[in-house]
Every structure is written in structure tokens, then in C-alpha cells.
PDB file of C-alpha atoms in Angstrom:
ATOM      1  CA  MET A  10     -22.705 106.295 -53.571  1.00 50.00           C
ATOM      2  CA  PHE A  11     -25.372 105.767 -56.207  1.00 48.00           C
ATOM      3  CA  ASN A  12     -24.301 108.831 -58.190  1.00 52.00           C
ATOM      4  CA  ARG A  13     -20.620 107.841 -58.063  1.00 51.00           C
ATOM      5  CA  ASN A  14     -21.458 104.367 -59.437  1.00 51.00           C
ATOM      6  CA  ILE A  15     -23.470 105.884 -62.278  1.00 50.00           C
ATOM      7  CA  ILE A  16     -20.583 108.194 -63.174  1.00 49.00           C
ATOM      8  CA  LEU A  17     -18.146 105.260 -63.113  1.00 51.00           C
ATOM      9  CA  THR A  18     -20.425 103.148 -65.280  1.00 50.00           C
ATOM     10  CA  ALA A  19     -20.979 106.054 -67.649  1.00 50.00           C
ATOM     11  CA  GLY A  20     -17.177 106.352 -68.044  1.00 50.00           C
ATOM     12  CA  LEU A  21     -17.004 102.639 -68.876  1.00 48.00           C
ATOM     13  CA  SER A  22     -19.680 102.876 -71.545  1.00 47.00           C
ATOM     14  CA  THR A  23     -17.782 105.458 -73.574  1.00 48.00           C
ATOM     15  CA  SER A  24     -14.465 103.581 -73.523  1.00 48.00           C
ATOM     16  CA  SER A  25     -15.404 100.125 -74.802  1.00 48.00           C
ATOM     17  CA  GLY A  26     -18.133  99.322 -77.353  1.00 52.00           C
ATOM     18  CA  SER A  27     -21.112  96.966 -77.264  1.00 62.00           C
ATOM     19  CA  THR A  28     -19.754  94.427 -74.739  1.00 67.00           C
ATOM     20  CA  SER A  29     -19.274  97.202 -72.352  1.00 67.00           C
ATOM     21  CA  THR A  30     -22.905  98.252 -72.900  1.00 73.00           C
ATOM     22  CA  VAL A  31     -24.083  94.888 -71.586  1.00 70.00           C
ATOM     23  CA  THR A  32     -21.663  95.163 -68.677  1.00 75.00           C
ATOM     24  CA  ILE A  33     -22.811  98.676 -67.992  1.00 76.00           C
ATOM     25  CA  ARG A  34     -26.467  97.626 -67.977  1.00 76.00           C
ATOM     26  CA  PHE A  35     -25.640  94.761 -65.662  1.00 74.00           C
ATOM     27  CA  LEU A  36     -23.711  97.048 -63.306  1.00 73.00           C
ATOM     28  CA  PHE A  37     -26.388  99.700 -63.540  1.00 73.00           C
ATOM     29  CA  ASN A  38     -29.127  97.189 -62.656  1.00 75.00           C
ATOM     30  CA  ARG A  39     -27.008  95.831 -59.830  1.00 77.00           C
ATOM     31  CA  VAL A  40     -26.378  99.328 -58.429  1.00 74.00           C
ATOM     32  CA  LEU A  41     -30.025 100.221 -58.865  1.00 71.00           C
ATOM     33  CA  HIS A  42     -31.171  97.105 -57.003  1.00 76.00           C
ATOM     34  CA  LYS A  43     -28.674  97.810 -54.196  1.00 77.00           C
ATOM     35  CA  PHE A  44     -29.913 101.383 -53.998  1.00 75.00           C
ATOM     36  CA  ILE A  45     -33.550 100.262 -53.840  1.00 77.00           C
ATOM     37  CA  TYR A  46     -32.703  97.655 -51.197  1.00 76.00           C
ATOM     38  CA  ASP A  47     -30.842 100.279 -49.107  1.00 77.00           C
ATOM     39  CA  GLU A  48     -33.740 102.704 -49.421  1.00 79.00           C
ATOM     40  CA  LYS A  49     -36.243 100.023 -48.372  1.00 79.00           C
ATOM     41  CA  TYR A  50     -34.060  99.207 -45.353  1.00 81.00           C
ATOM     42  CA  ILE A  51     -33.796 102.869 -44.374  1.00 83.00           C
ATOM     43  CA  TYR A  52     -37.539 103.329 -44.899  1.00 80.00           C
ATOM     44  CA  LYS A  53     -38.249 100.287 -42.734  1.00 84.00           C
ATOM     45  CA  GLN A  54     -35.978 101.615 -39.959  1.00 86.00           C
ATOM     46  CA  LEU A  55     -37.681 105.005 -40.188  1.00 82.00           C
ATOM     47  CA  GLY A  56     -41.099 103.325 -40.004  1.00 80.00           C
ATOM     48  CA  ASN A  57     -40.045 101.376 -36.914  1.00 83.00           C
ATOM     49  CA  ALA A  58     -38.659 104.520 -35.269  1.00 81.00           C
ATOM     50  CA  LEU A  59     -41.887 106.385 -36.040  1.00 80.00           C
ATOM     51  CA  ALA A  60     -44.014 103.557 -34.659  1.00 77.00           C
ATOM     52  CA  GLU A  61     -41.918 103.503 -31.483  1.00 80.00           C
ATOM     53  CA  ARG A  62     -42.198 107.290 -31.087  1.00 77.00           C
ATOM     54  CA  CYS A  63     -45.981 107.135 -31.659  1.00 71.00           C
ATOM     55  CA  GLN A  64     -46.202 104.499 -28.927  1.00 71.00           C
ATOM     56  CA  GLU A  65     -44.221 106.734 -26.565  1.00 71.00           C
ATOM     57  CA  LEU A  66     -46.489 109.679 -27.382  1.00 67.00           C
ATOM     58  CA  ASP A  67     -49.624 107.585 -26.861  1.00 62.00           C
ATOM     59  CA  THR A  68     -48.305 106.436 -23.487  1.00 63.00           C
ATOM     60  CA  ALA A  69     -47.473 110.016 -22.525  1.00 64.00           C
ATOM     61  CA  LEU A  70     -50.949 111.123 -23.604  1.00 63.00           C
ATOM     62  CA  VAL A  71     -52.621 108.439 -21.494  1.00 62.00           C
ATOM     63  CA  GLN A  72     -50.444 109.377 -18.515  1.00 68.00           C
ATOM     64  CA  SER A  73     -51.196 113.040 -19.085  1.00 68.00           C
ATOM     65  CA  GLN A  74     -54.935 112.402 -19.249  1.00 76.00           C
ATOM     66  CA  GLY A  75     -54.743 110.262 -16.124  1.00 79.00           C
ATOM     67  CA  VAL A  76     -52.865 112.970 -14.252  1.00 81.00           C
ATOM     68  CA  GLN A  77     -55.222 115.657 -15.526  1.00 83.00           C
ATOM     69  CA  ASP A  78     -58.251 113.584 -14.513  1.00 86.00           C
ATOM     70  CA  ALA A  79     -56.754 113.049 -11.054  1.00 86.00           C
ATOM     71  CA  LEU A  80     -56.010 116.777 -10.759  1.00 88.00           C
ATOM     72  CA  ASP A  81     -59.573 117.597 -11.835  1.00 89.00           C
ATOM     73  CA  GLY A  82     -60.886 115.215  -9.170  1.00 90.00           C
ATOM     74  CA  ILE A  83     -58.752 116.882  -6.524  1.00 91.00           C
ATOM     75  CA  VAL A  84     -59.841 120.347  -7.687  1.00 93.00           C
ATOM     76  CA  ASN A  85     -63.504 119.278  -7.395  1.00 94.00           C
ATOM     77  CA  TRP A  86     -62.870 117.872  -3.911  1.00 93.00           C
ATOM     78  CA  LEU A  87     -61.023 121.079  -2.940  1.00 95.00           C
ATOM     79  CA  ASN A  88     -63.951 123.204  -4.127  1.00 95.00           C
ATOM     80  CA  SER A  89     -66.308 121.119  -2.029  1.00 95.00           C
ATOM     81  CA  ALA A  90     -63.987 121.114   0.995  1.00 95.00           C
ATOM     82  CA  GLU A  91     -63.494 124.886   0.843  1.00 96.00           C
ATOM     83  CA  ASN A  92     -67.265 125.387   0.749  1.00 95.00           C
ATOM     84  CA  GLN A  93     -67.731 122.982   3.632  1.00 94.00           C
ATOM     85  CA  PHE A  94     -65.037 124.801   5.610  1.00 95.00           C
ATOM     86  CA  LYS A  95     -66.832 128.118   5.030  1.00 93.00           C
ATOM     87  CA  ASN A  96     -69.992 126.545   6.463  1.00 91.00           C
ATOM     88  CA  LEU A  97     -68.065 125.354   9.522  1.00 90.00           C
ATOM     89  CA  GLN A  98     -66.669 128.849  10.122  1.00 90.00           C
ATOM     90  CA  ARG A  99     -69.513 130.031  12.313  1.00 90.00           C
ATOM     91  CA  PRO A 100     -68.544 131.460  15.679  1.00 91.00           C
ATOM     92  CA  ALA A 101     -67.629 129.007  18.397  1.00 90.00           C
ATOM     93  CA  SER A 102     -70.589 128.328  20.631  1.00 89.00           C
ATOM     94  CA  LEU A 103     -70.385 129.052  24.336  1.00 89.00           C
ATOM     95  CA  MET A 104     -72.892 126.311  25.080  1.00 91.00           C
ATOM     96  CA  LYS A 105     -70.990 123.158  26.041  1.00 90.00           C
ATOM     97  CA  ASP A 106     -73.162 120.718  24.028  1.00 92.00           C
ATOM     98  CA  ARG A 107     -73.118 122.871  20.909  1.00 93.00           C
ATOM     99  CA  LEU A 108     -69.359 123.461  21.155  1.00 91.00           C
ATOM    100  CA  GLU A 109     -68.766 119.709  21.454  1.00 92.00           C
ATOM    101  CA  GLU A 110     -70.884 119.214  18.310  1.00 93.00           C
ATOM    102  CA  GLN A 111     -68.765 121.834  16.505  1.00 94.00           C
ATOM    103  CA  LEU A 112     -65.631 120.011  17.627  1.00 94.00           C
ATOM    104  CA  ARG A 113     -66.973 116.678  16.318  1.00 94.00           C
ATOM    105  CA  GLU A 114     -67.870 118.253  12.961  1.00 94.00           C
ATOM    106  CA  HIS A 115     -64.436 119.782  12.778  1.00 95.00           C
ATOM    107  CA  ARG A 116     -62.695 116.492  13.591  1.00 94.00           C
ATOM    108  CA  VAL A 117     -64.640 114.739  10.825  1.00 93.00           C
ATOM    109  CA  PHE A 118     -63.661 117.505   8.411  1.00 95.00           C
ATOM    110  CA  GLN A 119     -60.018 117.344   9.569  1.00 94.00           C
ATOM    111  CA  SER A 120     -60.077 113.591   9.041  1.00 92.00           C
ATOM    112  CA  ASP A 121     -61.278 114.117   5.463  1.00 92.00           C
ATOM    113  CA  ILE A 122     -58.435 116.569   4.870  1.00 93.00           C
ATOM    114  CA  ASP A 123     -55.897 114.153   6.360  1.00 91.00           C
ATOM    115  CA  THR A 124     -57.083 111.233   4.227  1.00 90.00           C
ATOM    116  CA  HIS A 125     -56.561 113.266   1.049  1.00 91.00           C
ATOM    117  CA  ILE A 126     -52.928 114.084   1.838  1.00 89.00           C
ATOM    118  CA  SER A 127     -51.588 110.811   0.438  1.00 87.00           C
ATOM    119  CA  SER A 128     -53.626 111.007  -2.774  1.00 86.00           C
ATOM    120  CA  ILE A 129     -52.583 114.625  -3.327  1.00 89.00           C
ATOM    121  CA  ASP A 130     -48.937 113.680  -2.747  1.00 88.00           C
ATOM    122  CA  SER A 131     -49.269 110.796  -5.196  1.00 86.00           C
ATOM    123  CA  VAL A 132     -50.827 112.964  -7.898  1.00 86.00           C
ATOM    124  CA  TYR A 133     -48.242 115.668  -7.229  1.00 87.00           C
ATOM    125  CA  LEU A 134     -45.429 113.153  -7.740  1.00 86.00           C
ATOM    126  CA  SER A 135     -46.967 111.733 -10.930  1.00 84.00           C
ATOM    127  CA  ALA A 136     -47.626 115.179 -12.333  1.00 85.00           C
ATOM    128  CA  SER A 137     -44.105 116.362 -11.529  1.00 85.00           C
ATOM    129  CA  GLU A 138     -42.616 113.333 -13.282  1.00 82.00           C
ATOM    130  CA  LEU A 139     -44.881 113.903 -16.268  1.00 79.00           C
ATOM    131  CA  ILE A 140     -43.935 117.580 -16.477  1.00 81.00           C
ATOM    132  CA  VAL A 141     -40.251 116.654 -16.589  1.00 81.00           C
ATOM    133  CA  SER A 142     -40.640 113.807 -19.087  1.00 78.00           C
ATOM    134  CA  THR A 143     -43.233 115.182 -21.505  1.00 73.00           C
ATOM    135  CA  SER A 144     -42.208 116.644 -24.834  1.00 71.00           C
ATOM    136  CA  ASN A 145     -45.370 118.730 -25.141  1.00 74.00           C
ATOM    137  CA  ALA A 146     -44.622 122.067 -23.501  1.00 80.00           C
ATOM    138  CA  ARG A 147     -48.239 123.258 -23.649  1.00 81.00           C
ATOM    139  CA  VAL A 148     -49.578 120.221 -21.791  1.00 79.00           C
ATOM    140  CA  ALA A 149     -46.725 120.420 -19.283  1.00 81.00           C
ATOM    141  CA  LYS A 150     -47.519 124.088 -18.604  1.00 87.00           C
ATOM    142  CA  GLN A 151     -51.246 123.338 -18.121  1.00 85.00           C
ATOM    143  CA  ILE A 152     -50.501 120.537 -15.698  1.00 86.00           C
ATOM    144  CA  GLU A 153     -47.905 122.605 -13.847  1.00 89.00           C
ATOM    145  CA  THR A 154     -50.315 125.536 -13.477  1.00 91.00           C
ATOM    146  CA  LYS A 155     -53.105 123.320 -12.190  1.00 90.00           C
ATOM    147  CA  LEU A 156     -50.693 121.464  -9.913  1.00 90.00           C
ATOM    148  CA  ASN A 157     -49.414 124.686  -8.355  1.00 92.00           C
ATOM    149  CA  ASP A 158     -52.989 125.897  -7.851  1.00 93.00           C
ATOM    150  CA  VAL A 159     -53.933 122.644  -6.092  1.00 92.00           C
ATOM    151  CA  LYS A 160     -50.824 122.778  -3.933  1.00 92.00           C
ATOM    152  CA  VAL A 161     -51.410 126.372  -2.797  1.00 95.00           C
ATOM    153  CA  ARG A 162     -55.124 125.869  -2.180  1.00 95.00           C
ATOM    154  CA  PHE A 163     -54.626 122.614  -0.264  1.00 95.00           C
ATOM    155  CA  GLU A 164     -51.862 124.036   1.919  1.00 95.00           C
ATOM    156  CA  LYS A 165     -54.024 127.064   2.695  1.00 96.00           C
ATOM    157  CA  LEU A 166     -57.045 124.887   3.534  1.00 96.00           C
ATOM    158  CA  PHE A 167     -54.900 122.546   5.640  1.00 95.00           C
ATOM    159  CA  GLU A 168     -53.415 125.453   7.605  1.00 96.00           C
ATOM    160  CA  ARG A 169     -56.789 127.139   8.153  1.00 96.00           C
ATOM    161  CA  THR A 170     -58.292 123.833   9.290  1.00 95.00           C
ATOM    162  CA  GLN A 171     -55.469 123.299  11.768  1.00 95.00           C
ATOM    163  CA  LYS A 172     -55.914 126.812  13.166  1.00 96.00           C
ATOM    164  CA  ARG A 173     -59.678 126.361  13.430  1.00 95.00           C
ATOM    165  CA  GLY A 174     -59.174 123.106  15.349  1.00 94.00           C
ATOM    166  CA  GLU A 175     -56.740 124.766  17.724  1.00 95.00           C
ATOM    167  CA  PHE A 176     -59.172 127.640  18.229  1.00 95.00           C
ATOM    168  CA  LEU A 177     -62.110 125.335  18.995  1.00 94.00           C
ATOM    169  CA  GLU A 178     -59.971 123.288  21.413  1.00 94.00           C
ATOM    170  CA  GLU A 179     -58.847 126.457  23.164  1.00 94.00           C
ATOM    171  CA  VAL A 180     -62.447 127.704  23.459  1.00 93.00           C
ATOM    172  CA  ASN A 181     -63.477 124.297  24.785  1.00 93.00           C
ATOM    173  CA  ILE A 182     -60.748 124.347  27.443  1.00 93.00           C
ATOM    174  CA  ASN A 183     -61.558 127.930  28.436  1.00 92.00           C
ATOM    175  CA  LEU A 184     -65.302 127.182  28.506  1.00 90.00           C
ATOM    176  CA  GLY A 185     -64.642 124.133  30.692  1.00 89.00           C
ATOM    177  CA  THR A 186     -62.539 126.252  33.041  1.00 92.00           C
ATOM    178  CA  PHE A 187     -65.215 128.972  33.110  1.00 87.00           C
ATOM    179  CA  LEU A 188     -68.035 126.486  33.801  1.00 85.00           C
ATOM    180  CA  SER A 189     -65.985 124.849  36.531  1.00 85.00           C
ATOM    181  CA  HIS A 190     -65.283 128.196  38.172  1.00 83.00           C
ATOM    182  CA  SER A 191     -68.907 129.311  37.843  1.00 83.00           C
ATOM    183  CA  THR A 192     -70.054 126.038  39.476  1.00 82.00           C
ATOM    184  CA  GLN A 193     -67.589 126.635  42.312  1.00 82.00           C
ATOM    185  CA  PHE A 194     -68.790 130.217  42.599  1.00 79.00           C
ATOM    186  CA  GLU A 195     -72.449 129.072  42.779  1.00 79.00           C
ATOM    187  CA  GLN A 196     -71.572 126.567  45.472  1.00 81.00           C
ATOM    188  CA  TRP A 197     -69.668 129.169  47.391  1.00 78.00           C
ATOM    189  CA  TYR A 198     -72.290 131.869  47.012  1.00 72.00           C
TER     190      TYR A 198
END
């Protein structure tokens, strides 16, 4: 639009003499001021859009850091829980008192696992939402990789813990049956 107005005003300046020069200058100044005003308006809109986008990116960064911190906390807990589970993996005792102690230790450990389910689900949900909504593919990939690792490791630990509990309960029942039968045998013999 600016160029068209200049061409029109240039055509006017060649057709009429000095009065047209004043008119041309007036029109030129008017067009120039309109152009500057339009550019300032566009620049202001661009500045507002940039500020809004920066705010969105800052929010996404804070969410990303929060999710990553939560994932790091869960990974640290998982490392500790896996080590603790390895320590609890000793053979089931065939002494009633010792087996009951192993069962108590296992129940405490199982309780710890169960209490972390809700926090892991919450972090998983937040991380999944962040992965979908983030515009930074690298951060999304890092979070997704860590999230999948946590999910696989937790499910594996949960399953192994369940199986260990079932095993200890079965040994306890069988030991109780054996002790009962041996007591009956001693009384009979």
C-alpha cells in the first residue's frame, strides 16, 4: 500500500507545478505517518505474541522440570527398592519364627510398593500430558524414555514382589502343615 501511494503521489507531482509539490509533500507525510503507525501496531502485536509464547514456554519448562524431578525421585526410590528386594531374596526359612519374620519384612516392603502406586500413576499421567503438549521434541523424548524405563522397572518389581509374597505364604502354610503333622506323629509314636 505504501509503494502504491508513493507512485500515485509521484504521478501527481509531475502533472501540476508548485502547488502540487506542497500537496504531494502533505500526502507523502500523511502516508508516511500512516505507514509508521501501522508498523508500530504490527510490531506491538508481534511483541505481545512473543511475550505470550515466552510465557507458554516458561510454563512448559517449569512443568517439564517438575515432571523430570518427580521421575528422578521415582528412579532413586526404584533403585533403592530393587536393592532392598535383592536383600529380601534369601531362601525362605524353615524355622517358624524366622519365616514369620521374613513374612513381616515382606509385608512392609509390599506396603511400600503399594503406597508408591498412586504417585507413580500421577507422575505417569503428568508426563504423558507433557509429552503430548510440549513443542520441544528432545525434552519429550527424554521424558518418554525415562517414563518407559520407570514403568517397566516398576511393573517388574511389583510382579516379583507379588510372587515372592505368594511363595512365602505357601511355604508358611506348608511349614504349618508339616509341623502339625510332625507333632501328631510325635504324639502317636
